[in-house]
PDB file of C-alpha atoms in Angstrom:
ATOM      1  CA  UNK A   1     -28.513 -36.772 -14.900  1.00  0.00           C
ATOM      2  CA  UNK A   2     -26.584 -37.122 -11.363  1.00  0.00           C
ATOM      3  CA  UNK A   3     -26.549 -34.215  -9.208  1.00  0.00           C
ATOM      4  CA  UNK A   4     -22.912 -34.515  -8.980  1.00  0.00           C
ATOM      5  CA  UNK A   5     -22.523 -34.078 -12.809  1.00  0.00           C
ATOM      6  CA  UNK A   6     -24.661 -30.913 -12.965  1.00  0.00           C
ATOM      7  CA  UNK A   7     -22.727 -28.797 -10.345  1.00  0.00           C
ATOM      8  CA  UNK A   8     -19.415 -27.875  -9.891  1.00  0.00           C
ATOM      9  CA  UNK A   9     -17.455 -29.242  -7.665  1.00  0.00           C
ATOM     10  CA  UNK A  10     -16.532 -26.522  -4.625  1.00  0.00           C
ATOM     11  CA  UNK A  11     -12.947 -26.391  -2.563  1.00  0.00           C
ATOM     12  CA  UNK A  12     -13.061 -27.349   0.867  1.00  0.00           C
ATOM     13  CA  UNK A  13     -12.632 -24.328   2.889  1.00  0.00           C
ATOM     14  CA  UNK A  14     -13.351 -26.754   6.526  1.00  0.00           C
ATOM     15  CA  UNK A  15     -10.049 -26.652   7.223  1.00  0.00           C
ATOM     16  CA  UNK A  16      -9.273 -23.598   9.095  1.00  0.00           C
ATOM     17  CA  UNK A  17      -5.313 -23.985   9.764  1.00  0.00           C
ATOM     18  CA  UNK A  18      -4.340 -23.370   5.844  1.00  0.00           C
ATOM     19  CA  UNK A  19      -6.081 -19.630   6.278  1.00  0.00           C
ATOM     20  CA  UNK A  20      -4.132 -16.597   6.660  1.00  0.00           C
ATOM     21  CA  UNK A  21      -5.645 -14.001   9.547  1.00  0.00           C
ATOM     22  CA  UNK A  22      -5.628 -10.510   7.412  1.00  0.00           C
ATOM     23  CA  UNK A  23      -5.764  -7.469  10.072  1.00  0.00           C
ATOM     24  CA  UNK A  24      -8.327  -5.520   9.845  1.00  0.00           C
ATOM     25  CA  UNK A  25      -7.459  -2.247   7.668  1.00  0.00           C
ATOM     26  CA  UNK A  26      -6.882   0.956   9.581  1.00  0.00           C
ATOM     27  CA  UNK A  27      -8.550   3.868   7.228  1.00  0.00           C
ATOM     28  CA  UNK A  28     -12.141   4.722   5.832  1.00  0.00           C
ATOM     29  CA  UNK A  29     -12.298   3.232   2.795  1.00  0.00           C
ATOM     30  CA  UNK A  30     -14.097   6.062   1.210  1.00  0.00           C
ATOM     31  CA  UNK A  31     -12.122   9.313  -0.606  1.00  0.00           C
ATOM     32  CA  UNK A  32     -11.929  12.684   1.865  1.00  0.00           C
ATOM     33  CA  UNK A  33     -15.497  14.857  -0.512  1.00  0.00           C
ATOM     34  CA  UNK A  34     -17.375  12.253   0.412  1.00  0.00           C
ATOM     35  CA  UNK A  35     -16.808  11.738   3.952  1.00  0.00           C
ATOM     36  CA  UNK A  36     -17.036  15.471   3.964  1.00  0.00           C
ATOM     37  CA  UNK A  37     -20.473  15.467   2.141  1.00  0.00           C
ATOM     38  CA  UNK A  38     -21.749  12.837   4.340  1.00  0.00           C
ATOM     39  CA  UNK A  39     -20.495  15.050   7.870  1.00  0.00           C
ATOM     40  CA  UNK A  40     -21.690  18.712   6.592  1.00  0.00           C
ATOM     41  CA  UNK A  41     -25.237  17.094   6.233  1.00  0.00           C
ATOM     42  CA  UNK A  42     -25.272  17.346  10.388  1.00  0.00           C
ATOM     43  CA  UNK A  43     -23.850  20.703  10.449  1.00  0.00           C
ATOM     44  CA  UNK A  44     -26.384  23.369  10.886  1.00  0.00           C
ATOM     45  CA  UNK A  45     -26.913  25.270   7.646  1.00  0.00           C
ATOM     46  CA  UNK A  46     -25.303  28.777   9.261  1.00  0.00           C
ATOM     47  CA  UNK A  47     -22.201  26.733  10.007  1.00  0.00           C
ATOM     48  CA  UNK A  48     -21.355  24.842   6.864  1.00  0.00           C
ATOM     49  CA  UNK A  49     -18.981  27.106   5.428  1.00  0.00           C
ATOM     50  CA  UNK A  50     -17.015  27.297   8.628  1.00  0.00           C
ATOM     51  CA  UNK A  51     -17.174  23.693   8.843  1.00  0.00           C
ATOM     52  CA  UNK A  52     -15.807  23.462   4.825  1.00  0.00           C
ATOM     53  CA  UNK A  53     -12.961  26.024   5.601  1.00  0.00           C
ATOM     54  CA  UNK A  54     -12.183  23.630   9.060  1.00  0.00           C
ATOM     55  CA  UNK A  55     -12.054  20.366   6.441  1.00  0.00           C
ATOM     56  CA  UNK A  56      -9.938  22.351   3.740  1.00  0.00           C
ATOM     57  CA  UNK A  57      -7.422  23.500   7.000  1.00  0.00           C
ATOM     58  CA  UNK A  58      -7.235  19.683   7.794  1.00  0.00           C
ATOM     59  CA  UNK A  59      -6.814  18.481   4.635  1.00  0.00           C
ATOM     60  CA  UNK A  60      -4.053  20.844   3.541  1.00  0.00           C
ATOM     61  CA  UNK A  61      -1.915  20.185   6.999  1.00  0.00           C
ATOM     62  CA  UNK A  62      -2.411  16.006   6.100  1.00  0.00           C
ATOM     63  CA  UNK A  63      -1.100  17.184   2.841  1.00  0.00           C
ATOM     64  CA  UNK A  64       2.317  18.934   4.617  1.00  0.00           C
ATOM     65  CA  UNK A  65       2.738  16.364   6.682  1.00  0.00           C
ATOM     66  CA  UNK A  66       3.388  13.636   4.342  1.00  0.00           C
ATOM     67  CA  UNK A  67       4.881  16.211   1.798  1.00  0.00           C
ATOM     68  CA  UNK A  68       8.984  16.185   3.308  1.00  0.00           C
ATOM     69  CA  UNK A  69       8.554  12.192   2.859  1.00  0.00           C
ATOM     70  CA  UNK A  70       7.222  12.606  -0.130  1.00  0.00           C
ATOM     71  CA  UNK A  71      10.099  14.675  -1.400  1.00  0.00           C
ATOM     72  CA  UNK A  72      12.577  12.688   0.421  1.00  0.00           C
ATOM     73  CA  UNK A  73      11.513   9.648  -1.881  1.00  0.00           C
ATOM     74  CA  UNK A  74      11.710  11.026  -4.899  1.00  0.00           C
ATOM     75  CA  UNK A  75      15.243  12.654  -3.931  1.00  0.00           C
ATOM     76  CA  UNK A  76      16.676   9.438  -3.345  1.00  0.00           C
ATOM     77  CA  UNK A  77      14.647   7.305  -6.362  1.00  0.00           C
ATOM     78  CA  UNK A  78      16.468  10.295  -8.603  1.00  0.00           C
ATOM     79  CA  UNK A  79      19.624   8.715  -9.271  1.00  0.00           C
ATOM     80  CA  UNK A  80      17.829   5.007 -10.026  1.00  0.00           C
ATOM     81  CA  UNK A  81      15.177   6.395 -12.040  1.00  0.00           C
ATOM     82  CA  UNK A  82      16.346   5.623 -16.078  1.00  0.00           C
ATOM     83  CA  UNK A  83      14.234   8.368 -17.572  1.00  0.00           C
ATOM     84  CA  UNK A  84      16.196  11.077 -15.222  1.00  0.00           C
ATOM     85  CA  UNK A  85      19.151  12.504 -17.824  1.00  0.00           C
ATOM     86  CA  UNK A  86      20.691  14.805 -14.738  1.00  0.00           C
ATOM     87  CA  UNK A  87      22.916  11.793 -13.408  1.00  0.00           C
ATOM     88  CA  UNK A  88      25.706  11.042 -16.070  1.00  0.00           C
ATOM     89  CA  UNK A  89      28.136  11.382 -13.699  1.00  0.00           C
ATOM     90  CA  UNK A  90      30.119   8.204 -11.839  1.00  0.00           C
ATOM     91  CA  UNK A  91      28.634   7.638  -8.401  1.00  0.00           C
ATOM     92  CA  UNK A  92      30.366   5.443  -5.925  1.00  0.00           C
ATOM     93  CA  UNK A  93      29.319   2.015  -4.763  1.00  0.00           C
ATOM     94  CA  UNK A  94      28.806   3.125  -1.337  1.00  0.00           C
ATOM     95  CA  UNK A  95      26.720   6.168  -2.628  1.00  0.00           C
ATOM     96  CA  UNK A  96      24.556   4.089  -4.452  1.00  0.00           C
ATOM     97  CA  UNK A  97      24.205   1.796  -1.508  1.00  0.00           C
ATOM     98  CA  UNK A  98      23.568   4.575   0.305  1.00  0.00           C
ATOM     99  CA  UNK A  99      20.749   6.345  -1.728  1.00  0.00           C
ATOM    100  CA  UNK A 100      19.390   2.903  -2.033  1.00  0.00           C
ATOM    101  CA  UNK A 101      19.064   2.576   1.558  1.00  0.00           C
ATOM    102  CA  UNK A 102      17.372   6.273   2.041  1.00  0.00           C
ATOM    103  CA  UNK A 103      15.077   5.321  -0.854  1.00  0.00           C
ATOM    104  CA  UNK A 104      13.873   1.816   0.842  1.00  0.00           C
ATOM    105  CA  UNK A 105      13.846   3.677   4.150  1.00  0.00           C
ATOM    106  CA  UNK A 106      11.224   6.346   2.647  1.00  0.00           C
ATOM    107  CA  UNK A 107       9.429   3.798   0.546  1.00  0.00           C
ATOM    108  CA  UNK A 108       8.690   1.995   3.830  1.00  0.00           C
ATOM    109  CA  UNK A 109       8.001   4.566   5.921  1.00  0.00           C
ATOM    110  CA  UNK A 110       5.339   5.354   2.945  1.00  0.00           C
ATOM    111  CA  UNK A 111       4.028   2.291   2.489  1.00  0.00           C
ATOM    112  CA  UNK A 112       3.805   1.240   6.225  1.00  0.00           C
ATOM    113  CA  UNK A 113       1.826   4.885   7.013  1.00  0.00           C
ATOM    114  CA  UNK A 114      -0.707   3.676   4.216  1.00  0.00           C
ATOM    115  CA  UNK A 115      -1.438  -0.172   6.427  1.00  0.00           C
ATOM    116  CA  UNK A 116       0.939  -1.926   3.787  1.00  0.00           C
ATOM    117  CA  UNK A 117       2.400  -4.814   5.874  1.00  0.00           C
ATOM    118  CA  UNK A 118       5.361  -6.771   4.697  1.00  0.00           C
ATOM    119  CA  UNK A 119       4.895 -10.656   4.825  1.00  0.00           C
ATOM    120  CA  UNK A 120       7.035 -12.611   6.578  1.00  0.00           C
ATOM    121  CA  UNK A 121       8.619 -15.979   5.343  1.00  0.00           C
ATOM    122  CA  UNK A 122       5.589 -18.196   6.945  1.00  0.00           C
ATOM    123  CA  UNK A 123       3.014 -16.344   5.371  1.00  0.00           C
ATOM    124  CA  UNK A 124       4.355 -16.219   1.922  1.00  0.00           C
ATOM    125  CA  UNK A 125       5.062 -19.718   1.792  1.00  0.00           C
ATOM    126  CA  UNK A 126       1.016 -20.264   2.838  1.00  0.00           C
ATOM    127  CA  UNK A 127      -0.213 -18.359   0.589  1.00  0.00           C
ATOM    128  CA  UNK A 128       1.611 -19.635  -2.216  1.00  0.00           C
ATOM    129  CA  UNK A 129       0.588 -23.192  -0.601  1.00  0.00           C
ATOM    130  CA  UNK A 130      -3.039 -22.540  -0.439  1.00  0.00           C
ATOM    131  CA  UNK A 131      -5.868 -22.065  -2.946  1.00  0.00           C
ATOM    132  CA  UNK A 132      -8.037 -18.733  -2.948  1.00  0.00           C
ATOM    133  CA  UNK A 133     -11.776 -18.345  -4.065  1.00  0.00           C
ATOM    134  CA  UNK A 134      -9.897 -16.150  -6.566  1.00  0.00           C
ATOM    135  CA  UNK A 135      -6.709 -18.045  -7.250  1.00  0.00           C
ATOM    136  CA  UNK A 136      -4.447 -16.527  -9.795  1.00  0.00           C
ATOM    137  CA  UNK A 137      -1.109 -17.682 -12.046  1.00  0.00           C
ATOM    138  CA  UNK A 138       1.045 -15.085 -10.116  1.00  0.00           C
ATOM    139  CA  UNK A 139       4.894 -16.178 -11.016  1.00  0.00           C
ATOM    140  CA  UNK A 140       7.396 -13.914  -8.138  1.00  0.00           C
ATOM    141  CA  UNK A 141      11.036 -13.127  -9.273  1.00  0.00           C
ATOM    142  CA  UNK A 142      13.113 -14.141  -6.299  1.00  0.00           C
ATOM    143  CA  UNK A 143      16.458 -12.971  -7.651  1.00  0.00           C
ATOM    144  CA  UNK A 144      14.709  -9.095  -7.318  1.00  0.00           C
ATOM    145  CA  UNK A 145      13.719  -9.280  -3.986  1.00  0.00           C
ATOM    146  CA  UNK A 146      16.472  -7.658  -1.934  1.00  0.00           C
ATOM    147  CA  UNK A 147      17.406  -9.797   1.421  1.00  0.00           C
ATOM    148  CA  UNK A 148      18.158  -6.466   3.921  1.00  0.00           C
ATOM    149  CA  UNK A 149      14.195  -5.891   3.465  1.00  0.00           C
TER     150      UNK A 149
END
């Protein structure tokens, strides 16, 4: 039996202009307890509940931070949202224009505070051109993306 005929055959990934440069991400990939497990081992034994309380301060003032965005959002997603029965009145054109505009401001401010990137035109239309390791059927909706974004 030929070599060729018992493997697969691989991509060639030699050609270095088709691939996309990813940034690296900007956040520790691992959830707050068990950074916090991994830190209060160095603590001296004496200071680990001051050291807990210090984490618990931090964590709750990260939590207020982002909390007025957070409420800002889902003010402004209220009046799209189809499961919300409160909004049976008529609203405007330019309201609706308007609340959509707070709501994409909000949902970008979100999503650009948690190292989402939007892609621009070039690198959408590379990635679509170029096969993956893990290439999969992905099918995008054009007519739903909005233009102003």
């Amino acid at each position: 039996m030929d070599k060729k005929e018992n493997s697969e055959e691989k991509p060639d990934y030699s050609d270095f202009t088709k691939w996309m440069e990813i940034e690296p991400e900007h956040y520790i990939p691992i959830p707050p307890n068990k950074l916090i497990e991994v830190l209060v081992e160095d603590v001296e034994i004496e200071d680990r509940p001051y050291f807990l309380q210090i984490c618990k301060i931090l964590q709750l003032l990260i939590q207020q931070k982002y909390h007025s965005t957070s409420e800002k959002l889902k003010e402004s997603y209220a009046i799209f949202d189809p499961e919300n029965k409160d909004h049976k009145y008529e609203i405007s054109k330019t309201e609706i224009k308007k609340q959509e505009d707070k709501f994409l401001d909000s949902f970008f401010e979100v999503m650009n505070k948690a190292n989402f990137s939007l892609l621009s035109t070039e690198e959408l239309e590379n990635a679509q051109s170029t096969d993956y390791l893990f290439t999969l059927p992905i099918e995008l909706k054009f007519d739903n993306l909005m233009e102003d974004y």
